[in-house]
Short mmCIF file of C-alpha atoms and ligand atoms in Angstrom, two decimals:
data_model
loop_
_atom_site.label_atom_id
_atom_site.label_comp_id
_atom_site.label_asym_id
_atom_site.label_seq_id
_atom_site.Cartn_x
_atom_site.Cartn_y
_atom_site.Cartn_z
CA UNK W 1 0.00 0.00 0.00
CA UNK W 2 1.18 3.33 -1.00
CA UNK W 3 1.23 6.44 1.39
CA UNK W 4 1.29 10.26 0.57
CA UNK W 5 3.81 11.90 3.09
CA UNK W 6 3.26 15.58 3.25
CA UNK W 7 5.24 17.93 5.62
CA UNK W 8 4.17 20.18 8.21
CA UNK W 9 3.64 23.52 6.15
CA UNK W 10 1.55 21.31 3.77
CA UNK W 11 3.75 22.67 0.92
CA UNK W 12 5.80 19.19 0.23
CA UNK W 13 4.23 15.60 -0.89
CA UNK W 14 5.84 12.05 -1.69
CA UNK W 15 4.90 8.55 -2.02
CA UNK W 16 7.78 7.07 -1.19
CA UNK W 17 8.06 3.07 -2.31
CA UNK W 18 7.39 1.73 1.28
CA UNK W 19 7.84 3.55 4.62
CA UNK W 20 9.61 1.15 7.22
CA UNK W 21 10.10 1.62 10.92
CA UNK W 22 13.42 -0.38 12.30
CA UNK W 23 13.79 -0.32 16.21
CA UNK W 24 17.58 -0.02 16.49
CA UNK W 25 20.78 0.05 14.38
CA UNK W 26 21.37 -3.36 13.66
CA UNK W 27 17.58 -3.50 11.55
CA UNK W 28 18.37 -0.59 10.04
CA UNK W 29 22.05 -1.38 8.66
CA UNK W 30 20.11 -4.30 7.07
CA UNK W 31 17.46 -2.46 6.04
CA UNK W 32 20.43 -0.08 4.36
CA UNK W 33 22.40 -2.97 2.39
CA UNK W 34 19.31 -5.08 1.00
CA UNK W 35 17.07 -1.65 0.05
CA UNK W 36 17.99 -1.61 -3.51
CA UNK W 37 16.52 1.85 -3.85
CA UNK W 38 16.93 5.17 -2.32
CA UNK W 39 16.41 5.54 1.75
CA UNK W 40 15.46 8.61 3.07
CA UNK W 41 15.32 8.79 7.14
CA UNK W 42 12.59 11.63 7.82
CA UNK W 43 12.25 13.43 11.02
CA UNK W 44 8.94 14.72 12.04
CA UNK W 45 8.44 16.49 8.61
CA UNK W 46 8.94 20.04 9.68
CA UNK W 47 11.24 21.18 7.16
CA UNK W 48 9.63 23.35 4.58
CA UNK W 49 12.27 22.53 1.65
CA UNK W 50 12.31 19.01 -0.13
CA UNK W 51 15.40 17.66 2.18
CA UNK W 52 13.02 15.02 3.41
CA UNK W 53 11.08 13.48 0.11
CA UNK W 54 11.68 10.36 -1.26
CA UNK W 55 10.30 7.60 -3.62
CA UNK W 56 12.77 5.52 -2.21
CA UNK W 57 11.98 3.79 1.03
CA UNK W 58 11.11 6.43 3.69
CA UNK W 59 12.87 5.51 7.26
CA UNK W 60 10.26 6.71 9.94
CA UNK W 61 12.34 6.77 13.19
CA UNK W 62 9.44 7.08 15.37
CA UNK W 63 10.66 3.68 17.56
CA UNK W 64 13.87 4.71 18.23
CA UNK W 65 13.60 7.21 20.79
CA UNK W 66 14.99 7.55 24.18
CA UNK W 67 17.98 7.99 26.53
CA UNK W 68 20.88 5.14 25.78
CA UNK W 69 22.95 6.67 28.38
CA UNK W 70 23.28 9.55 30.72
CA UNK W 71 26.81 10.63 31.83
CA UNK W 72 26.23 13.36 34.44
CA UNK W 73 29.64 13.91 35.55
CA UNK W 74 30.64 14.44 32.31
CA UNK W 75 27.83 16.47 31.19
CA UNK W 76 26.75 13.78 28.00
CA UNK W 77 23.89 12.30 27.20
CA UNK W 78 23.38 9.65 24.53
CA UNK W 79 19.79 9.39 22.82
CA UNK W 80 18.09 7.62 19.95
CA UNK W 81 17.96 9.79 16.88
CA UNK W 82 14.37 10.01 16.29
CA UNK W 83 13.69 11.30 19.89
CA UNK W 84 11.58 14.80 19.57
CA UNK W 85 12.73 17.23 20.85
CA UNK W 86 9.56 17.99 23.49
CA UNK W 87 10.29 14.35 24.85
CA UNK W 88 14.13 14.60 25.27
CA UNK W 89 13.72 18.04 27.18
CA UNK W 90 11.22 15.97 29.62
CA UNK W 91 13.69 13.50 29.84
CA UNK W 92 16.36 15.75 30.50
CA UNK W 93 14.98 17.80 33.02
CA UNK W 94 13.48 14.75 34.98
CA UNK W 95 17.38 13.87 35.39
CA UNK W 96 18.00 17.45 35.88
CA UNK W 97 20.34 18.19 33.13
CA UNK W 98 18.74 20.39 29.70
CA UNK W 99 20.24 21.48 26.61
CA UNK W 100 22.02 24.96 26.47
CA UNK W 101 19.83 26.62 23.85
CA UNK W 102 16.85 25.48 21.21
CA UNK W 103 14.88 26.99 18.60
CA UNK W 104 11.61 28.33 18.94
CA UNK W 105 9.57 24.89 18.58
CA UNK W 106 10.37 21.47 20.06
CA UNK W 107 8.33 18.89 17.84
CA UNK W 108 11.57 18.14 15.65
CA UNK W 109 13.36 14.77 16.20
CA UNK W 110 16.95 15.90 17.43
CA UNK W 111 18.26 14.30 13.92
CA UNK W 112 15.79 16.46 12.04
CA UNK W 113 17.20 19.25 13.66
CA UNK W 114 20.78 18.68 13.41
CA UNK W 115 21.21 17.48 10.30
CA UNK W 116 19.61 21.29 8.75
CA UNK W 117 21.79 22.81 11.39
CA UNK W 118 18.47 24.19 13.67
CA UNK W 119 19.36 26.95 16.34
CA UNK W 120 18.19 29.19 18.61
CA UNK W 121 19.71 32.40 19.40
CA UNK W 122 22.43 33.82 21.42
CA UNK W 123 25.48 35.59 20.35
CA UNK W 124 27.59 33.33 22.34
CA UNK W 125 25.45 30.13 21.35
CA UNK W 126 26.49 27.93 18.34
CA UNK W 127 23.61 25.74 16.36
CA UNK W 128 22.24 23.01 18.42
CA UNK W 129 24.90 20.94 15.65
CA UNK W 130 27.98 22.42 18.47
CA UNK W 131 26.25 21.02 21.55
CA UNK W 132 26.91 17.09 19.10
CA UNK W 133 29.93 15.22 20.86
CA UNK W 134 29.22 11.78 19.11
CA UNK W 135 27.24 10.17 16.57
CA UNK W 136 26.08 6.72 15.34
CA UNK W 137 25.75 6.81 11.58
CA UNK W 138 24.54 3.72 9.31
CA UNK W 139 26.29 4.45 5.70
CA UNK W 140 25.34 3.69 2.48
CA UNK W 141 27.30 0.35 2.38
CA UNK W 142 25.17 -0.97 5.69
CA UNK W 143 28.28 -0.25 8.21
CA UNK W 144 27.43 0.92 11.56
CA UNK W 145 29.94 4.23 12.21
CA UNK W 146 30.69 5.42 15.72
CA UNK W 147 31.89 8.89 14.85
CA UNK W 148 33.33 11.82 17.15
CA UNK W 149 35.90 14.32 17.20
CA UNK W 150 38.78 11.65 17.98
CA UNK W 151 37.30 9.04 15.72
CA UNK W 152 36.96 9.70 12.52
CA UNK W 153 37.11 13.74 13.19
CA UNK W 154 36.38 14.80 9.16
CA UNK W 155 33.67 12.66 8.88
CA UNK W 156 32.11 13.69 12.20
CA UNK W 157 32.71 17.34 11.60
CA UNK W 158 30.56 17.02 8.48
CA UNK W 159 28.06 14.71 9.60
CA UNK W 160 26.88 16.99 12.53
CA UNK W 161 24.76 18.93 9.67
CA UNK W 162 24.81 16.59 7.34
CA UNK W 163 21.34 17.31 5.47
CA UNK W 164 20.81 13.74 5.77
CA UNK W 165 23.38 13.03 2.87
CA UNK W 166 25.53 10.86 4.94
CA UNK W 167 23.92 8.12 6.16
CA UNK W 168 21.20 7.55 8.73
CA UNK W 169 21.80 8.91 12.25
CA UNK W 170 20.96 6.18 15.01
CA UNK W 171 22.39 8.01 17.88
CA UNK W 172 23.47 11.05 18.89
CA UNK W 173 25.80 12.30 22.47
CA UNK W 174 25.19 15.21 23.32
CA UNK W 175 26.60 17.67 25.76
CA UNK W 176 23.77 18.72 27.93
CA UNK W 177 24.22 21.00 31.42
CA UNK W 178 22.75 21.04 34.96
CA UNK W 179 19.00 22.14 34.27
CA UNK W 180 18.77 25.61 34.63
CA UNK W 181 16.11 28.30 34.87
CA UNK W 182 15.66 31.66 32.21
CA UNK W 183 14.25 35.08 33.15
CA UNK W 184 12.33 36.13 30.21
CA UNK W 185 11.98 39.95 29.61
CA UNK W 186 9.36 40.62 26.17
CA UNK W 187 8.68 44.30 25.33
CA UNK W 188 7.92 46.58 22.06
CA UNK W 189 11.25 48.48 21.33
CA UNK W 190 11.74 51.21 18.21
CA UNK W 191 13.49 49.29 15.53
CA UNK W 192 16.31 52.53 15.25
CA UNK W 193 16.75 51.75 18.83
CA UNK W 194 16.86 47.88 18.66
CA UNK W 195 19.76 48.30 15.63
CA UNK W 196 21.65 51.70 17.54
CA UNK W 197 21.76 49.20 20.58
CA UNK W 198 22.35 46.26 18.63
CA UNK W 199 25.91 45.11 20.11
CA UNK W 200 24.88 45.20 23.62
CA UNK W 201 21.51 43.75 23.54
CA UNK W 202 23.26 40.88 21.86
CA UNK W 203 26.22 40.86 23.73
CA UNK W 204 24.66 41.52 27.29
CA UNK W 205 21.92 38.98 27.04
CA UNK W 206 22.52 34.90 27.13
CA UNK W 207 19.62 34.82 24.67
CA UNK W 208 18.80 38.13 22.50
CA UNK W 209 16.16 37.98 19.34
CA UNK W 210 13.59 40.52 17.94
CA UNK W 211 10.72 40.47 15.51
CA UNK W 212 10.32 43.69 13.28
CA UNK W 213 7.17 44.51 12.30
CA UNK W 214 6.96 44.82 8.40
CA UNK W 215 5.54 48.49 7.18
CA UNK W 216 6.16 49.97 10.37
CA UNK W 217 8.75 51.15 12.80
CA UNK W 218 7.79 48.61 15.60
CA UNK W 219 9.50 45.17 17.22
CA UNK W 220 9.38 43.11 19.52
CA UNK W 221 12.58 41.91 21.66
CA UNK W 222 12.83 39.05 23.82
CA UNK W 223 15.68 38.33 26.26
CA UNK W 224 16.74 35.29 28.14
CA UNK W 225 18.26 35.21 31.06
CA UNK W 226 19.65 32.15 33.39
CA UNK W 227 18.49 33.05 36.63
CA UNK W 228 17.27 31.64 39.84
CA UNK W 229 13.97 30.09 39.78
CA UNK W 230 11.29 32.72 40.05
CA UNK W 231 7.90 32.79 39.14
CA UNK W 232 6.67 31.13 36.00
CA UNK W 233 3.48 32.38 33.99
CA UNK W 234 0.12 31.37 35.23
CA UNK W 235 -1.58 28.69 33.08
CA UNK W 236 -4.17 31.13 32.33
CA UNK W 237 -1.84 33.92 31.39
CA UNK W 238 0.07 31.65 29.12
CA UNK W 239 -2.63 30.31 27.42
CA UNK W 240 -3.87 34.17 26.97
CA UNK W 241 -0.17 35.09 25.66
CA UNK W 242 0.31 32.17 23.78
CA UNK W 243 -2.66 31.25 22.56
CA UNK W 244 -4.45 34.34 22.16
CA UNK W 245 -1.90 37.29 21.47
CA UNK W 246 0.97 34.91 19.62
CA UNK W 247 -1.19 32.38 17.65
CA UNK W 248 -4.30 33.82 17.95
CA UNK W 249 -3.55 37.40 17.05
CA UNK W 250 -1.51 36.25 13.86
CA UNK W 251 -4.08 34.36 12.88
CA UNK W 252 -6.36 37.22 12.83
CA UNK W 253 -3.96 39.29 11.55
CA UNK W 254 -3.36 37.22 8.35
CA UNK W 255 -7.07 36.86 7.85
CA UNK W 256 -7.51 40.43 7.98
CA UNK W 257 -4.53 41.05 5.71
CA UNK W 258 -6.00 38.40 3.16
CA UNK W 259 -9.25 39.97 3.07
CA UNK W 260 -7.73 43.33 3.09
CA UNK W 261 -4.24 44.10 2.22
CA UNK W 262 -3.83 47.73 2.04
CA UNK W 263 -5.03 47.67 5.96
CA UNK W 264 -1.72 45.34 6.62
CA UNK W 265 0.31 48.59 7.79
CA UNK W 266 -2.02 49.57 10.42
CA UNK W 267 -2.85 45.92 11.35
CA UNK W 268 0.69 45.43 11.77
CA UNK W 269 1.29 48.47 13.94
CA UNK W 270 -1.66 47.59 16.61
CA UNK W 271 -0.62 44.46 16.49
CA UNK W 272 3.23 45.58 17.57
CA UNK W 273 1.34 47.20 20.25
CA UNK W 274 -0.81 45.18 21.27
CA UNK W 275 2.18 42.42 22.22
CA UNK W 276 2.59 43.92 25.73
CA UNK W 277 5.45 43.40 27.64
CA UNK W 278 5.87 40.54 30.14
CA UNK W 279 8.34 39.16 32.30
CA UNK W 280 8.80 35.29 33.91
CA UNK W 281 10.87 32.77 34.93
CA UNK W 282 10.54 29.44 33.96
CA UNK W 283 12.61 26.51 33.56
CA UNK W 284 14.94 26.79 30.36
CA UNK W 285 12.69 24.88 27.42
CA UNK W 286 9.86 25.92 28.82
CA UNK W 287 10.97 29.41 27.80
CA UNK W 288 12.81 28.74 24.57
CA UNK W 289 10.11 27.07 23.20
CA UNK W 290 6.22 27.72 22.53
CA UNK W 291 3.75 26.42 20.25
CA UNK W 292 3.20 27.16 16.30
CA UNK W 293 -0.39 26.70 15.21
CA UNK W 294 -0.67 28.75 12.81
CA UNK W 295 0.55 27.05 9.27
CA UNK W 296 3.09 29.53 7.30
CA UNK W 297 5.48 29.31 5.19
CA UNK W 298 9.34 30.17 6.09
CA UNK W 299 12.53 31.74 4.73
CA UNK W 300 15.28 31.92 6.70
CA UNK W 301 19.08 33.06 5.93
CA UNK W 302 21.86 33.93 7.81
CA UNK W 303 24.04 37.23 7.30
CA UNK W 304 27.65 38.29 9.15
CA UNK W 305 26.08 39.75 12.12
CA UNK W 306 27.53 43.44 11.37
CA UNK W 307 25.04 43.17 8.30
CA UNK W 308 21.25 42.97 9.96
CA UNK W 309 20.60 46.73 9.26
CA UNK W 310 21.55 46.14 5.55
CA UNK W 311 19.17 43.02 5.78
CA UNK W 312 16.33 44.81 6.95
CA UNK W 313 16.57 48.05 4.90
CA UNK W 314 16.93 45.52 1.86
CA UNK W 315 13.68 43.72 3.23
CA UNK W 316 11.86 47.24 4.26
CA UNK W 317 13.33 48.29 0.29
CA UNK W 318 11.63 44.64 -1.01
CA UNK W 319 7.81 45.93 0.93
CA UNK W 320 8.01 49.45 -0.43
CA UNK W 321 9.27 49.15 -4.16
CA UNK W 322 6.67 46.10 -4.72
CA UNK W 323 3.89 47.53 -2.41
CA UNK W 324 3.47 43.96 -1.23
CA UNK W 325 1.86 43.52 1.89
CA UNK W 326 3.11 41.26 4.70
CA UNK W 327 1.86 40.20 7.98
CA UNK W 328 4.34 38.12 9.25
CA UNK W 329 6.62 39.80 11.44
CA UNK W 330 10.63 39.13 10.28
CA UNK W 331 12.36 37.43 13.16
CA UNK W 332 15.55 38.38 13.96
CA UNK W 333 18.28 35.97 15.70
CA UNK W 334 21.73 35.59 16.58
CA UNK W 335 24.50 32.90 16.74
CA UNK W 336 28.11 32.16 17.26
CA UNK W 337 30.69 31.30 14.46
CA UNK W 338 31.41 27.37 14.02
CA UNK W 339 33.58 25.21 12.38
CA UNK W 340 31.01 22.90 10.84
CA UNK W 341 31.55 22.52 6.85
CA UNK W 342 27.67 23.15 6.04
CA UNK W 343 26.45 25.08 9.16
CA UNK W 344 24.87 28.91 8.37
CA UNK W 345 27.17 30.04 11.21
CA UNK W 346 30.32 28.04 9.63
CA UNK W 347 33.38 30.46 10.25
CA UNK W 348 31.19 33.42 11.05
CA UNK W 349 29.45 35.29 13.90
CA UNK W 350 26.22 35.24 12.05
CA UNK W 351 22.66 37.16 12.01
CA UNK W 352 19.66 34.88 11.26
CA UNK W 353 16.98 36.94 9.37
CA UNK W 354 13.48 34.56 8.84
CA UNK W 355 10.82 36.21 6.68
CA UNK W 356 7.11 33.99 6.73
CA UNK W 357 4.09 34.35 4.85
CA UNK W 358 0.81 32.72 5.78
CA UNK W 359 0.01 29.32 4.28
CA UNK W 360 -2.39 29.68 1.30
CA UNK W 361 -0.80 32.86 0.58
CA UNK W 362 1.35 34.09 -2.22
CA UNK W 363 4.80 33.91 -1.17
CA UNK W 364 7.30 33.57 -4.19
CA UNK W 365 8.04 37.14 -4.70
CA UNK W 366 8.08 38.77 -1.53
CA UNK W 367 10.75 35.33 -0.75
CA UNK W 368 12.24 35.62 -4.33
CA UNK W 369 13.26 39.58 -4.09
CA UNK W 370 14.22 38.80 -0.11
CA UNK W 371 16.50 36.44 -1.12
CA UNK W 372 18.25 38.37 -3.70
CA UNK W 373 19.00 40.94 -0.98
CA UNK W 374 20.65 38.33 0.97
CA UNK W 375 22.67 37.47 -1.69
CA UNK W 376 24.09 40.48 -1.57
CA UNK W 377 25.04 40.01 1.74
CA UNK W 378 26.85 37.03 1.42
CA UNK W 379 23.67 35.55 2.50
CA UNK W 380 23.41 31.89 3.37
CA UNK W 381 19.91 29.84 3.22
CA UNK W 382 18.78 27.70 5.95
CA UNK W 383 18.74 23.76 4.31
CA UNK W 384 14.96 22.84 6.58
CA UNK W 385 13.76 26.26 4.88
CA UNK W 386 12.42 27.77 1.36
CA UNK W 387 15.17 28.81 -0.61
CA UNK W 388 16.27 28.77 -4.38
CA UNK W 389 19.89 27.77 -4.65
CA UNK W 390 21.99 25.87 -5.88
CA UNK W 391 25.15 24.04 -5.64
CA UNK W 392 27.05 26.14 -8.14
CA UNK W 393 25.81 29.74 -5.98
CA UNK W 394 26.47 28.01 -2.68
CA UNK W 395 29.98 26.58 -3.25
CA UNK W 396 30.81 30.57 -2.98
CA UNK W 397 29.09 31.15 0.36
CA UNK W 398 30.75 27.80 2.72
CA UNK W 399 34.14 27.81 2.85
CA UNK W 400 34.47 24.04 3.61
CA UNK W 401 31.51 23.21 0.98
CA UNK W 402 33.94 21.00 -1.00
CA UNK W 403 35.06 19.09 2.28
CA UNK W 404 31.49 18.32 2.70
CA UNK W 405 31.03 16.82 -0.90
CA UNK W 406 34.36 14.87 -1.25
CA UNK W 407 32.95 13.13 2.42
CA UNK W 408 29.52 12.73 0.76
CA UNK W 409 31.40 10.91 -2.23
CA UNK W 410 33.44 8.93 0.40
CA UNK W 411 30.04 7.38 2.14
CA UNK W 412 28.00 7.25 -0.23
CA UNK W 413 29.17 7.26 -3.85
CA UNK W 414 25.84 6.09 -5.70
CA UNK W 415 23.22 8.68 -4.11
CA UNK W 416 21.56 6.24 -1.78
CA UNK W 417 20.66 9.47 0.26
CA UNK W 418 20.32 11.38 -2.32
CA UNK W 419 16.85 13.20 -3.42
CA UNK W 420 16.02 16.33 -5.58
CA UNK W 421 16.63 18.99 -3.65
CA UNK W 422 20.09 17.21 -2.53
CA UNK W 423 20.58 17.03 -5.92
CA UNK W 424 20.21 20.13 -6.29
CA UNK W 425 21.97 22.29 -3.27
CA UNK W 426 25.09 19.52 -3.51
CA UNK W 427 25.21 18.18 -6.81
CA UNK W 428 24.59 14.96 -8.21
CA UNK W 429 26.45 12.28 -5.96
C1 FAD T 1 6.96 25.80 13.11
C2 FAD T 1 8.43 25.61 12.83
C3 FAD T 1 9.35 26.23 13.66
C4 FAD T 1 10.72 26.09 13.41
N1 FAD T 1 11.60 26.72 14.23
C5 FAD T 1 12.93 26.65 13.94
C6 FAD T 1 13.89 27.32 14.75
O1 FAD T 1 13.55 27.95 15.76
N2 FAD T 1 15.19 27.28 14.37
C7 FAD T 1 15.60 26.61 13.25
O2 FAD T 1 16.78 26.65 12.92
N3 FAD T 1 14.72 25.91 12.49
C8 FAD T 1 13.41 25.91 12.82
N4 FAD T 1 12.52 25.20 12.05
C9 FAD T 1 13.06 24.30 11.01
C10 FAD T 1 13.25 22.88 11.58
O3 FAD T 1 13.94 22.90 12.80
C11 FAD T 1 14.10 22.02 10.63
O4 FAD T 1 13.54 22.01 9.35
C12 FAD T 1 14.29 20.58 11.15
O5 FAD T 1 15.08 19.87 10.24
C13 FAD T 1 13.00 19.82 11.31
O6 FAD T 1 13.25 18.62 12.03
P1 FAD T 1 12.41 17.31 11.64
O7 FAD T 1 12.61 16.30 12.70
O8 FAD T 1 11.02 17.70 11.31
O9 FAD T 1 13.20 16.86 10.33
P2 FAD T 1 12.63 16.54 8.88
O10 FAD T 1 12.12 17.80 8.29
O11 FAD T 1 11.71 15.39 8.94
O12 FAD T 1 13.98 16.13 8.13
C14 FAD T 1 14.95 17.09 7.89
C15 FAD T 1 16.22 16.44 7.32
O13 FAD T 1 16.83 15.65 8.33
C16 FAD T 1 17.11 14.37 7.80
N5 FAD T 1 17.03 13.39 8.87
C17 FAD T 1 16.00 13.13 9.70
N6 FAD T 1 16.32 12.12 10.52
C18 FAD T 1 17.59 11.75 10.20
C19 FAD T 1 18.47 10.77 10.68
N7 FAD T 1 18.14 9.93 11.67
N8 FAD T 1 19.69 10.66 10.12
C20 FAD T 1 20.07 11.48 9.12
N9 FAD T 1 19.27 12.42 8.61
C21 FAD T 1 18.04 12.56 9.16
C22 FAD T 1 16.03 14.13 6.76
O14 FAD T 1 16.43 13.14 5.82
C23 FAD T 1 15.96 15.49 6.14
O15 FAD T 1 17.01 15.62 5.24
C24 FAD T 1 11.17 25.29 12.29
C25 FAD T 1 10.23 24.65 11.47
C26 FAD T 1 8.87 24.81 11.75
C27 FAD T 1 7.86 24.12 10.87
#
């Protein structure tokens, strides 16, 4: 029987051959050397690009989650690739350890989120890729690889974001940290303000990030803060905040901007206002992460931090010149320089600049004419997210892009991994 896979955003469909659900490495290194076909390990589908299709066998890694080990002393954890995210944080803090930073959302398997090179924010933070120590990788051939930076150190350094070109990630360590608590401080700012004071919001806050406001002068800043536990949001004030004035209120907002675009300016400013400032304390996923109900299409790229005012007067330029009308706020994050071949942040402090549009709405242009302003800035797209480049344009943009490829042609040298868009952003294997 054959299934239609479609990913969260709704904008990407296969029907792979078979879909196949192996409970530990051993099934799946079989599963690897008799396939025949393509294999494709999918995460829980909330990439908006094609990394994830196949019409090869789909690997569903929905049974292999978990803790394998927990190290406290040492500060490592090892757990089973396709653990979400929202379950390992449980897990974590029930041991009382957590990860040092996350993205926004916590339903991606921590192999979905690696291998795109996810992140949070935090000038001093590196993708959640850095906080990698180990991994367990079944290659094309069927071989199980243990992999780390004193075993097999090239491989490992690629495979951290390894777009899922390498082979099939059945493990991960981790380095994870005494649980801790964040002091969350949310208020409307001026944007000239937020970019004047740039440097030290970033530098003197663990976690800095803003939303701007398209059409108007408004954002929003949040900062994180590790601090001693304090008092956490009422259940009825988060649901109000969260529910209500995050996911309800751009829900509206879209609606309103469908049915009337010209009033998108003035939605958009009452809605900057209406986002009232708010302080807690909560423990540390709690407060990186929240929920995303409302369906939209993302964008994302990240700039050398130095350029974010060039990024948004480009995207403020892209608004005004085409008198396109967009809801979405752009969110605004920040990140720490790496050494990984095919992260954003890969020898670079970096600025991460996400533009959205409403599912169901229009979104080439305003994304096409955004992205040629990155480009400009040396601009380089997030893999999970919409973007339209390829191999040839981003050889320029990663320094180590050809260490990546000559790995990919070391593990797997007849594109059992490989799909369109890999095709595509790599080259043919
Ligand atoms: C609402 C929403 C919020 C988001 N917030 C953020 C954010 O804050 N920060 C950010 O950076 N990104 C964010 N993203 C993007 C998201 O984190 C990435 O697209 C991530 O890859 C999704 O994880 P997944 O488990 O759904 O992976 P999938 O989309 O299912 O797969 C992604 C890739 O990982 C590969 N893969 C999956 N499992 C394995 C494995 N075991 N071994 C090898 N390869 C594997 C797949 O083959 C595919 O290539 C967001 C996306 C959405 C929809």
């Amino acid at each position: 029987m054959t299934t239609t896979w479609r990913n969260w955003a709704g904008n990407q469909r296969a029907t792979p051959a078979e879909v196949r659900t192996p409970s530990d490495a051993t099934q799946l290194a079989d599963l690897v050397r008799t396939a025949g076909q393509r294999v494709k390990p999918i995460g829980s589908g909330h990439s908006f690009s094609g990394i994830g299709i196949t019409d090869g066998i789909q690997v569903d890694l929905r049974r292999m989650t978990g803790l394998q080990a927990v190290d406290t002393d040492r500060g490592l954890v090892t757990v089973q690739s396709g653990t979400p995210l929202r379950q390992l944080n449980e897990l974590l803090d029930a041991g009382g350890l957590a990860m040092s930073n996350l993205g926004d959302i916590d339903s991606q398997t921590l192999a979905g989120a690696i291998s795109t090179g996810t992140h949070g924010t935090g000038a001093a933070f590196g993708a959640l890729a850095t906080q990698v120590r180990g991994l367990e990788l079944v290659t094309a051939g069927g071989s199980v690889l243990r992999i780390s930076a004193q075993s097999k150190p090239e491989l490992f350094q690629a495979a951290r974001v390894g777009l899922g070109a390498l082979g099939v990630i059945t493990s991960v360590t981790l380095a994870v940290e005494p649980a801790f608590t964040l002091h969350a401080q949310e208020g409307p700012m001026p944007l000239d303000q937020v970019l004047t004071d740039l440097d030290e919001l970033a530098h003197t806050n663990e976690h800095f990030e803003f939303y701007w406001f398209p059409h108007t002068d408004r954002t929003l800043t949040k900062r994180n803060n590790r601090a001693e536990p304090g008092r956490p949001l009422g259940r009825l004030r988060r649901l109000v905040d969260d529910e209500l004035l995050s996911n309800g209120a751009f829900w509206l907002t879209c609606r309103l901007g469908k049915a009337a675009p010209r009033l998108v300016p003035a939605i958009n400013d009452l809605t900057g206002r209406a986002l009232s400032a708010r302080e807690y304390t909560d423990r540390s996923y709690r407060v990186f992460c929240s929920p995303r109900r409302v369906r939209f299409m993302e964008m994302e790229y990240a700039v050398p931090r130095a350029a974010v005012g060039d990024a948004i007067a480009g995207i403020r330029r892209v608004t005004e010149l085409t008198g396109m009308r967009v809801t979405f706020p752009v969110e605004v994050r920040f990140g720490a320089a790496d050494d990984i071949p095919l992260s954003m942040a890969s020898g670079r402090d970096s600025a991460y600049l996400a533009v959205h549009m409403a599912a169901g709405q229009p979104y080439r242009r305003y994304f096409d004419e955004v992205e040629a302003v990155m480009s400009t800035l040396d601009g380089r797209p997030h893999w999970g997210k919409m973007h339209g480049l390829g191999a040839d344009e981003l050889r320029g943009r990663y320094p180590a892009f050809d260490e990546f490829r000559a790995v990919r042609q070391r593990l797997d040298p007849d594109g059992v991994f490989a799909n369109e868009y890999l095709d595509r952003v790599l080259g043919p294997a």
